[in-house]
XYZ file of C-alpha atoms in Angstrom:
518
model
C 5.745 -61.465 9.800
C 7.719 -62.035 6.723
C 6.047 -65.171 6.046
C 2.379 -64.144 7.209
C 2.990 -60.943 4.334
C 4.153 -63.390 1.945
C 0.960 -65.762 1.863
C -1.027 -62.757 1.972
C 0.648 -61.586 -1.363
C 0.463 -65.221 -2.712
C -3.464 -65.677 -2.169
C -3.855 -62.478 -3.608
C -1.911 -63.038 -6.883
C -4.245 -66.529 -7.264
C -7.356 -64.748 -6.906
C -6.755 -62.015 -8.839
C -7.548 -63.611 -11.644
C -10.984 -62.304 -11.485
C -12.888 -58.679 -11.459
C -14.364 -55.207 -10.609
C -17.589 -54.083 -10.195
C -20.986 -55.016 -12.363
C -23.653 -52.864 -12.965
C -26.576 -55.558 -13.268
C -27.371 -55.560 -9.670
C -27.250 -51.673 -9.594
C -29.686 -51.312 -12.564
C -32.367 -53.405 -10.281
C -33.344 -49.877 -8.834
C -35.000 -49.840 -5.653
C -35.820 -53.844 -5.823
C -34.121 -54.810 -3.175
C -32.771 -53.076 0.455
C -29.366 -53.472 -1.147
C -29.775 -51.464 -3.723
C -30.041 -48.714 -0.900
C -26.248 -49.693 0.117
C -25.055 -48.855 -3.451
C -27.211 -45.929 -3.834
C -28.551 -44.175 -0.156
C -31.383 -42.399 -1.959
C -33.041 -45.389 -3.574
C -36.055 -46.213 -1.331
C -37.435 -49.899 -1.265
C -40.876 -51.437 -1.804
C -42.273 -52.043 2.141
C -42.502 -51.081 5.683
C -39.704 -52.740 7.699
C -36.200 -54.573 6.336
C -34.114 -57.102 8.657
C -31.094 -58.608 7.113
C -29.697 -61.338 9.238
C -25.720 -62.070 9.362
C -23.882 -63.361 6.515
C -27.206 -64.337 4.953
C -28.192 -60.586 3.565
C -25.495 -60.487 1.402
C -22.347 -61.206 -0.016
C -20.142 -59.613 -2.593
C -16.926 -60.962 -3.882
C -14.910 -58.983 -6.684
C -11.633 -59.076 -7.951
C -10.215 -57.661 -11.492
C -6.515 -58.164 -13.137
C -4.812 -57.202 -15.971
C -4.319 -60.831 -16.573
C -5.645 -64.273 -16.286
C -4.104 -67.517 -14.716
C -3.583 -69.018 -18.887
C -1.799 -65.524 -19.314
C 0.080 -65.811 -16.065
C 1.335 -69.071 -15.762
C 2.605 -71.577 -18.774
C 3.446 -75.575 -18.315
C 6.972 -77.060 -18.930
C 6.990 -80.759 -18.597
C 6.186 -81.745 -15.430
C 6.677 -78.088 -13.623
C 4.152 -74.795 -13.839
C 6.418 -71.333 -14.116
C 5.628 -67.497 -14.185
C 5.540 -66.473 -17.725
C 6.997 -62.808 -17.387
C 6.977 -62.083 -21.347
C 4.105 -63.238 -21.469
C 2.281 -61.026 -18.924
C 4.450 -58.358 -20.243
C 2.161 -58.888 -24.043
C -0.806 -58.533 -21.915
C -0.131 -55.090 -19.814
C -0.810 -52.006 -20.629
C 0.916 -48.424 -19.738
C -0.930 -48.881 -16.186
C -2.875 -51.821 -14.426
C -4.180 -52.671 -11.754
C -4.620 -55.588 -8.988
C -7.980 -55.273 -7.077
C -9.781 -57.580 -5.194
C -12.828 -56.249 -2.637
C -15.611 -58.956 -0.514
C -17.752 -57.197 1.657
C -20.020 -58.840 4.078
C -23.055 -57.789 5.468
C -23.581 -58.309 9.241
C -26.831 -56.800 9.681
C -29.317 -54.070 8.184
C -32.690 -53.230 9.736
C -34.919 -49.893 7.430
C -38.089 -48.737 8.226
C -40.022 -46.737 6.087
C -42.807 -43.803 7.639
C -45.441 -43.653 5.754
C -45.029 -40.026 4.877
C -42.124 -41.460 2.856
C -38.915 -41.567 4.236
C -36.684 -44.458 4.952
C -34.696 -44.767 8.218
C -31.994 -47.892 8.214
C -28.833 -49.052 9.898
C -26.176 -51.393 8.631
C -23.375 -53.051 9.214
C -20.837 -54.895 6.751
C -17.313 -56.649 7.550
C -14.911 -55.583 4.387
C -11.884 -56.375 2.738
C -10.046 -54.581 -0.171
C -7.020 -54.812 -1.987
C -5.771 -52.195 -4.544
C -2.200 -52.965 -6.323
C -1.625 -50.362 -9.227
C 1.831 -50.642 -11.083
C 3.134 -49.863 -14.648
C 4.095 -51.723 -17.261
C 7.345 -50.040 -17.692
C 8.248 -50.856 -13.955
C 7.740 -54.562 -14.718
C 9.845 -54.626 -17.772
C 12.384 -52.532 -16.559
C 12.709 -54.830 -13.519
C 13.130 -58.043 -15.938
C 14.545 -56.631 -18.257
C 17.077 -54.246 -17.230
C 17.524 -50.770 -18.372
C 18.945 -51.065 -21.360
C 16.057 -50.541 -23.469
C 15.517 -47.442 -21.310
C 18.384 -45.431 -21.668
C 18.085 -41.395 -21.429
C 14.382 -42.460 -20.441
C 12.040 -41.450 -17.159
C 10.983 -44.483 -15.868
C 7.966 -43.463 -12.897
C 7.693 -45.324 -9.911
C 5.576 -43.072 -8.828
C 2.719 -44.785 -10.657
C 3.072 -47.452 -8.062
C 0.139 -47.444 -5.860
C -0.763 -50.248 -2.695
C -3.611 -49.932 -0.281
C -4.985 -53.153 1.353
C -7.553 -52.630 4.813
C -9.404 -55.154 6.569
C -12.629 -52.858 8.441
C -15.546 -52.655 9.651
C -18.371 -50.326 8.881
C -21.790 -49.021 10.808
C -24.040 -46.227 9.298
C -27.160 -44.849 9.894
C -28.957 -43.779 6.255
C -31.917 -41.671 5.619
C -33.294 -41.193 2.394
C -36.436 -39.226 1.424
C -38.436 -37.663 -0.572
C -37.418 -33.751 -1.069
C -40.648 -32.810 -3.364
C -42.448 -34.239 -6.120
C -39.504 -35.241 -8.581
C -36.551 -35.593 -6.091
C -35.174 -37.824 -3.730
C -32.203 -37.450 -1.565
C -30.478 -39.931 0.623
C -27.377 -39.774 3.098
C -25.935 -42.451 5.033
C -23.146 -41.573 7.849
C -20.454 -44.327 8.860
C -17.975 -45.210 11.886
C -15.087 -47.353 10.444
C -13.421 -49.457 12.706
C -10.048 -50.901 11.248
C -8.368 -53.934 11.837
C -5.414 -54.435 9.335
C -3.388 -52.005 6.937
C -0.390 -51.735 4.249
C -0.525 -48.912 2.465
C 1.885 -46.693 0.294
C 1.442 -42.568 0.409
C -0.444 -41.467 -2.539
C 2.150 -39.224 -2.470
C 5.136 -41.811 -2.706
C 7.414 -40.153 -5.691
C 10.459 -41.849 -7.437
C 11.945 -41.720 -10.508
C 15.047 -43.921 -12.128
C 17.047 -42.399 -14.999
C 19.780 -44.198 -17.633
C 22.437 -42.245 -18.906
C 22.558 -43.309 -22.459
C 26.204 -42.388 -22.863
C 27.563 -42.703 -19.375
C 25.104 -45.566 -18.536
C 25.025 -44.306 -15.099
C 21.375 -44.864 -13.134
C 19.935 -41.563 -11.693
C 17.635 -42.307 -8.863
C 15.197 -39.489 -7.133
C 12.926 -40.677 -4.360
C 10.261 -39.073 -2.201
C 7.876 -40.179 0.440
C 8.864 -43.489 0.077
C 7.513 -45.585 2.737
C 5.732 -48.680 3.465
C 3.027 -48.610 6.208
C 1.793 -51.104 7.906
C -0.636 -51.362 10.894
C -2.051 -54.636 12.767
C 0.049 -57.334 10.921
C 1.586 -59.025 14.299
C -1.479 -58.925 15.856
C -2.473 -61.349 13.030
C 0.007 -63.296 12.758
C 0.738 -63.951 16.611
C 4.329 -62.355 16.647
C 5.941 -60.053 19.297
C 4.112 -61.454 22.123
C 0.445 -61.494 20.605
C -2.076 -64.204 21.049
C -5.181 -64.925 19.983
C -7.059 -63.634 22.995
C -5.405 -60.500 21.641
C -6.696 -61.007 18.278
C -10.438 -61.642 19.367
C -10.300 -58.588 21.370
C -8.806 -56.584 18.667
C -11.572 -57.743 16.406
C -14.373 -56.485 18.399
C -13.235 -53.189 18.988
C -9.782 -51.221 18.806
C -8.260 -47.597 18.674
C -8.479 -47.712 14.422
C -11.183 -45.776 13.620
C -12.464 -43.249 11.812
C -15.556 -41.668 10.085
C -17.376 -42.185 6.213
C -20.354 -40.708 4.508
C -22.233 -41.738 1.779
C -24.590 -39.471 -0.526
C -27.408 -40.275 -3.233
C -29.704 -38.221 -5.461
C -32.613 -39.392 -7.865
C -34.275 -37.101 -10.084
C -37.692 -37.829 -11.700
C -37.120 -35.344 -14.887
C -40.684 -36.569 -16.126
C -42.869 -39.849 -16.762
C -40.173 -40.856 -19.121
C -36.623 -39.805 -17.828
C -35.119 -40.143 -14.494
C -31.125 -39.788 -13.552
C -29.760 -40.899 -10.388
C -26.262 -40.674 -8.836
C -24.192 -41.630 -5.777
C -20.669 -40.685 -4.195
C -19.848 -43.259 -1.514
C -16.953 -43.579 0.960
C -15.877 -40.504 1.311
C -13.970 -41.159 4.852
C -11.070 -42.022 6.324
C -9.440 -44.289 9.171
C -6.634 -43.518 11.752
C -4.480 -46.286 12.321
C -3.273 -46.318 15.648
C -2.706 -49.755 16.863
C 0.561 -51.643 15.770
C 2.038 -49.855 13.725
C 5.608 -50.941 11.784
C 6.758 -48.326 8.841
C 9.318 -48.976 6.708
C 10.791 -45.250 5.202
C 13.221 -44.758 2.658
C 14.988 -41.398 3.319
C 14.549 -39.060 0.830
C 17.322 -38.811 -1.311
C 18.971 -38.474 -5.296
C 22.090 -40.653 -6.207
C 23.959 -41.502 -9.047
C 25.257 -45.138 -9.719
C 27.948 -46.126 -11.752
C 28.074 -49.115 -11.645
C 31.229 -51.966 -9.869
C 34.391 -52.709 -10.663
C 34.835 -55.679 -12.486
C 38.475 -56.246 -10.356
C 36.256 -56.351 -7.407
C 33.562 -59.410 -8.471
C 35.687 -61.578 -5.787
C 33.802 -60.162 -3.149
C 30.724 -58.786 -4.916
C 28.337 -58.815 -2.139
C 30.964 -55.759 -0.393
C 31.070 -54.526 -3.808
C 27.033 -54.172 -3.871
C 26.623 -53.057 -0.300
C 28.890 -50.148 -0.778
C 28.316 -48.947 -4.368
C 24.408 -49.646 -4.599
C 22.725 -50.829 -1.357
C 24.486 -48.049 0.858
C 22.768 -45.325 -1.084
C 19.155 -46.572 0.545
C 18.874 -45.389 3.993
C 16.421 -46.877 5.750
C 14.453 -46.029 9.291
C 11.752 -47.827 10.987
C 8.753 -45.861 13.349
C 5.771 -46.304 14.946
C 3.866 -43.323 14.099
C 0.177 -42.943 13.497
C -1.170 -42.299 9.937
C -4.382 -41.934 7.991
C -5.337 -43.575 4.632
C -8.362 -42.991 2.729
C -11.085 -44.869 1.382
C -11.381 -45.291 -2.406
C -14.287 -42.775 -3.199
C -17.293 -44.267 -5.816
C -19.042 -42.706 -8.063
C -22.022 -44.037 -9.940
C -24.241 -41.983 -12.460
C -27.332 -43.398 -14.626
C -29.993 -42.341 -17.124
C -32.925 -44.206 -17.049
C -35.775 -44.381 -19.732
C -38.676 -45.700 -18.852
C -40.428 -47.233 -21.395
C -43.124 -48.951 -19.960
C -43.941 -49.076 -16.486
C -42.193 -52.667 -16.107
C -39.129 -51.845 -18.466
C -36.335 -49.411 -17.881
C -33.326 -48.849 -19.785
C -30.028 -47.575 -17.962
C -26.824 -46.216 -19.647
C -24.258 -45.889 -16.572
C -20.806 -44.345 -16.009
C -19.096 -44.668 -13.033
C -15.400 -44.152 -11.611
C -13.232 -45.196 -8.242
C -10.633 -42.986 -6.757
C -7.082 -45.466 -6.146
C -4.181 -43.680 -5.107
C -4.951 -40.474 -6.980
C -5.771 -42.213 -9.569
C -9.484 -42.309 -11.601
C -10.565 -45.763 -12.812
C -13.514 -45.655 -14.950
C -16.085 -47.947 -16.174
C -19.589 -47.443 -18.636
C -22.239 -50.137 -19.427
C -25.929 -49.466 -20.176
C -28.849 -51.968 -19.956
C -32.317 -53.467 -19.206
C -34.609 -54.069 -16.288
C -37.873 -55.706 -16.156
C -40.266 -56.438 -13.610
C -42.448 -59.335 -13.751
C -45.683 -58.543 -11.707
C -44.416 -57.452 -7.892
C -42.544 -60.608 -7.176
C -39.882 -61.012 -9.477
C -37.477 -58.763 -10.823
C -34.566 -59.329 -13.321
C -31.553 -57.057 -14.965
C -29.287 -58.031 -17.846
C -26.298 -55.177 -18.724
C -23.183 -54.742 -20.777
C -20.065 -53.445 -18.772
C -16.837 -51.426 -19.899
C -14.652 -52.498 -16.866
C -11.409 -51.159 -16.404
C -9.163 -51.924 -18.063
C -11.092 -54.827 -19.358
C -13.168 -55.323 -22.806
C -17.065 -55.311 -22.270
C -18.611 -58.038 -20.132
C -22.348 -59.194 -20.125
C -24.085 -59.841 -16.620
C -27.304 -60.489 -15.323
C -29.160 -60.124 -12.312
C -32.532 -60.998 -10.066
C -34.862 -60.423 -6.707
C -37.304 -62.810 -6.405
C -39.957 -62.492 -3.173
C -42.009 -65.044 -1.448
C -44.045 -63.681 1.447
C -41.652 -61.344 3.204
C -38.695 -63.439 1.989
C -36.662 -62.040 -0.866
C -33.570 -63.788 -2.829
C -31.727 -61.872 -4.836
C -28.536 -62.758 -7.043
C -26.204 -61.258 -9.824
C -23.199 -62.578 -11.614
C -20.668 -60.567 -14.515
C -19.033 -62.267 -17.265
C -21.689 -64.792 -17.674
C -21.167 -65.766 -21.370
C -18.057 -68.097 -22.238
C -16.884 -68.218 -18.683
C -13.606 -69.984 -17.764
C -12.356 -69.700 -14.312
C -8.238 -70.333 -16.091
C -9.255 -68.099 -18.337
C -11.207 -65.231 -16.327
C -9.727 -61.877 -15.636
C -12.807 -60.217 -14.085
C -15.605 -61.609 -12.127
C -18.133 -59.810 -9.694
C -20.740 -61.866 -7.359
C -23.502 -60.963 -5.261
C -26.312 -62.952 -3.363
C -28.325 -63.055 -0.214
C -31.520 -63.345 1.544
C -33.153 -61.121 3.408
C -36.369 -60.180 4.662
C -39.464 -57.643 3.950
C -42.795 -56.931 5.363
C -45.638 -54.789 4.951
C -46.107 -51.953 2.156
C -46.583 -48.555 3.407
C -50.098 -47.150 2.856
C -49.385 -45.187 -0.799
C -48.952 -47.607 -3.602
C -45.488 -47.607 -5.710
C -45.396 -46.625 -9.033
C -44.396 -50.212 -11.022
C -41.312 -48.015 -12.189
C -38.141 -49.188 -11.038
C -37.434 -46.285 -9.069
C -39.437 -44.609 -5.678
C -41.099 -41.844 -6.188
C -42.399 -39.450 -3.557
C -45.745 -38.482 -2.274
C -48.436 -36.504 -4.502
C -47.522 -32.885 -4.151
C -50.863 -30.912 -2.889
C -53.132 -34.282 -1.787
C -54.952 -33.782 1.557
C -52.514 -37.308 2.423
C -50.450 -39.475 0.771
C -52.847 -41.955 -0.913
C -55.781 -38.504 -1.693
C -56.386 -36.569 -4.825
C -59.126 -34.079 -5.700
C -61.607 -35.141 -9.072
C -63.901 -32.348 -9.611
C -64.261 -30.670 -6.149
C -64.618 -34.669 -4.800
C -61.720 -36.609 -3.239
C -60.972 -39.410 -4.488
C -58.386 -42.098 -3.831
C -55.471 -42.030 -6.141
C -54.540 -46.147 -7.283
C -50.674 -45.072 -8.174
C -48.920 -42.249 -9.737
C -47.378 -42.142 -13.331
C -45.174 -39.118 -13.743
C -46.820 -35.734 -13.017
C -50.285 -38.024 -13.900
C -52.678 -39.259 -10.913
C -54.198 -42.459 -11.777
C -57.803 -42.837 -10.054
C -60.549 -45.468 -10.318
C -63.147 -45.020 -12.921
C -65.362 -43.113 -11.800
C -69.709 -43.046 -12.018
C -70.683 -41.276 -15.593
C -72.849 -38.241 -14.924
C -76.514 -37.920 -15.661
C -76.181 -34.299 -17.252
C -79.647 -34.885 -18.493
C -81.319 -35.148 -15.112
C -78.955 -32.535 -13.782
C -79.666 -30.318 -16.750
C -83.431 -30.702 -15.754
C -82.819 -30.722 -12.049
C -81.232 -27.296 -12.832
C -84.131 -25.575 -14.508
C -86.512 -26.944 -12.149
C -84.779 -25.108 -8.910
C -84.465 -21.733 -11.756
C -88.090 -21.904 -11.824
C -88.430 -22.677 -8.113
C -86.735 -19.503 -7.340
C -88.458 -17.558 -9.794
C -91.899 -18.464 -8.416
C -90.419 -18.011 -4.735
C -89.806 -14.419 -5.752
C -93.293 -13.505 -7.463
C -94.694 -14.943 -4.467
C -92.602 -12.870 -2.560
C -93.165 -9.325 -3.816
C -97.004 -10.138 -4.539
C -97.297 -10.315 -0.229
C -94.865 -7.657 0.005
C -97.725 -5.457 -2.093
C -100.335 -6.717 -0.457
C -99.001 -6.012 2.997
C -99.037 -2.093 1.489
């Protein structure tokens, strides 16, 4: 298991290299059935949605502090760690992340009063490593340059899950101006190492004494599923196919989304996603460091013949050490997204975004605003600026493209000036997937759904002067209907005083037989 944990930490240190997530693909709107994932209240353009395995979609993104130039440095023939310089490159607190999710299938349909019904399912994989900068140096360092200083392990953060996600979304049209979508989830979880969000420790260096001062508290490591896939303790891979399909890890998600049409101009829309959890139940090995405070002061030099002793019983005897097998529950990293959208045309929308990710109790933030334009109802493209954290701003780009019920859609960060040796954050999504019919109302060319016309006799009526009328699209709190026949208010003007004098003669008529009758 050693080993197996070890290559796992070694691929992830070579692709980390790379990013967190754009905001080009998000600021297509409703273009594409994906969209939906990121946002559960964005409705589509059609009737029915089928994404097919692997081919719907794909999204690989990883973001470090630093880059494989800033990591590694040449000597001769041989390729070493550069520790000073990584250390010029951190800051007070990074971060290692690395997410791909996959999607295994997706099917919507949309009624035509509006709403959208859909299930998915995606395959996922994250990675979150947070750690300070004081940590590192401290560790190459030493402590010298920390005396009578606080130095916070505590900041140290590790989550990494393999799972696997079903939901069943609705999204749909509340009134006129807002749309609300929720999506509910059963997680099934394969693989886990995790550290508490509420791991404390803290090491302190007497500046006259030089003694180290050590406070820990929920210190463990947990781990769930690891031998399972790696074959040890008697598993196979029978064991691992069946463990795949189904197991006793599971646990439950939501996912909520709100768009507001302020007016023809303005709209904001929002999400919160993964808000859930998983029980890990199956295979479980933690690691837990007894909670404890010690004082160290050091060895005696008259001892360095046998320093190992020397080490065990002055240093390594203070950490105390107990293995179990119980259950435990880690939580997702919650999303939030937020935008303000202008729309300045009905083919051009500008975005200005903020969004943040919940790690181990701890907020990571990003910002980016940009454009979207749609040219004509098969093609669709996005270009956006992006504050990632703890990275400077990166330019991406993304498109849909449709042919027939067959829509392509890609987008790509850090687009300008890329270098792979040089990258240090890089987000990807594409797939194919597949669209058909359009519901009987006509979409606004907007980038965003709108709902139904508040007060129509049906979705696709309006009233024009007592007459109904069929409404072509809808353009704020404006109906847009076909031009309609220009009235002859001369003929009806005469039309008019011919039935007055109709009815006048009627009624002379009238009382003249009424006298006569007398």
């Amino acid at each position: 298991m050693r080993k197996f944990g070890l290559t796992i930490l070694l691929l992830i240190s070579i692709i980390s290299a790379k990013s967190q997530t754009s905001l080009s693909f998000q600021h297509l709107g409703n273009a594409t059935f994906q969209n939906n994932l990121i946002n559960p209240s964005l409705i589509p353009e059609g009737k029915l949605f089928i994404g097919l395995p692997v081919l719907s979609g794909i999204h690989v993104n990883v973001n470090n502090k630093v880059s494989y130039n800033e990591t590694f440095t040449k000597e001769s023939d041989r390729t070493l760690i550069d520790i000073d310089k990584i250390l010029g490159e951190l800051q007070n607190q990074n971060m290692l992340s690395s997410k791909v999710s996959i999607n295994l299938l997706h099917v919507g349909y949309r009624l035509d009063a509006g709403p959208l019904l859909s299930f998915v399912a995606n395959e996922r994989v994250e990675v979150d490593f947070l750690y300070p900068k004081q940590m590192v140096n401290y560790v190459w360092n030493g402590n010298e340059q920390f005396l009578n200083e606080d130095v916070k392990v505590s900041k140290i953060g590790l989550r990494a899950s393999h799972f696997r996600e079903f939901g069943l979304g609705l999204a749909a049209p509340i009134n006129d101006q807002l749309t609300a979508g929720i999506r509910a989830k059963f997680l099934v979880g394969f693989a886990n190492v995790s550290v508490p969000g509420n791991a404390k420790a803290i090491l302190h260096s007497d500046g006259e004494a030089f003694q180290l001062n050590a406070e820990w508290k929920n210190a463990q490591l947990r781990t769930s599923g690891l031998d399972i896939y790696s074959g040890e303790n008697g598993f196979d891979n029978q064991d691992l196919v069946s463990h795949l399909i189904m197991n006793g890890n599971t646990g439950f998600a939501i996912d909520l989304g709100g768009t507001y049409h302020l007016n023809r101009y303005y709209t904001i829309t929002g999400s919160i996603v993964d808000i859930g959890f998983i029980n890990w139940k199956e295979n479980i090995e933690n690691q837990v460091l007894t909670d404890t405070s010690f004082r160290y002061n050091g060895v005696d030099l008259a001892e360095l013949d046998d320093i190992e002793q020397t080490l065990e019983d002055s240093l390594f005897s203070k950490f105390e050490t107990t293995e179990n097998n119980d259950p435990y529950k880690s939580w997702l990293p919650v999303t939030a997204h937020g935008s303000w959208i202008y729309h300045y045309s009905p083919k051009m929308d500008f975005y200005v975004t903020a969004g943040t990710r919940l790690v181990q109790r701890q907020l990571k933030m990003l910002y980016g605003g940009g454009v979207t334009y749609k040219f004509g109802r098969a093609f669709t493209a996005s270009a956006s600026a992006t504050k990632l954290p703890q990275q400077f701003f990166n330019l991406g780009a993304a498109f849909t493209a449709k042919a027939g019920p067959v829509q392509l859609y890609m987008a790509a960060d850090q687009i300008v000036n890329f270098s792979v040796p040089d990258a240090k954050a890089i987000d990807y999504r594409f797939g194919m997937s597949f669209a058909f019919g359009q519901r009987r109302s006509k979409e606004p060319e907007s980038g965003l759904s709108r709902g139904p016309i508040a007060g129509a006799k049906g979705v696709d009526t309006n009233v024009f002067l007592g007459k109904k009328v069929k409404t072509k699209k809808r353009d704020g709190i404006y109906s847009i209907i076909k031009r309609q026949k220009r009235r002859d208010l001369k003929n009806k003007r005469t039309q008019r005083d011919n039935d007055v004098k109709k009815k006048s003669l009627n009624g002379r008529r009238g009382k003249k037989n009424t006298d006569d009758n007398e």
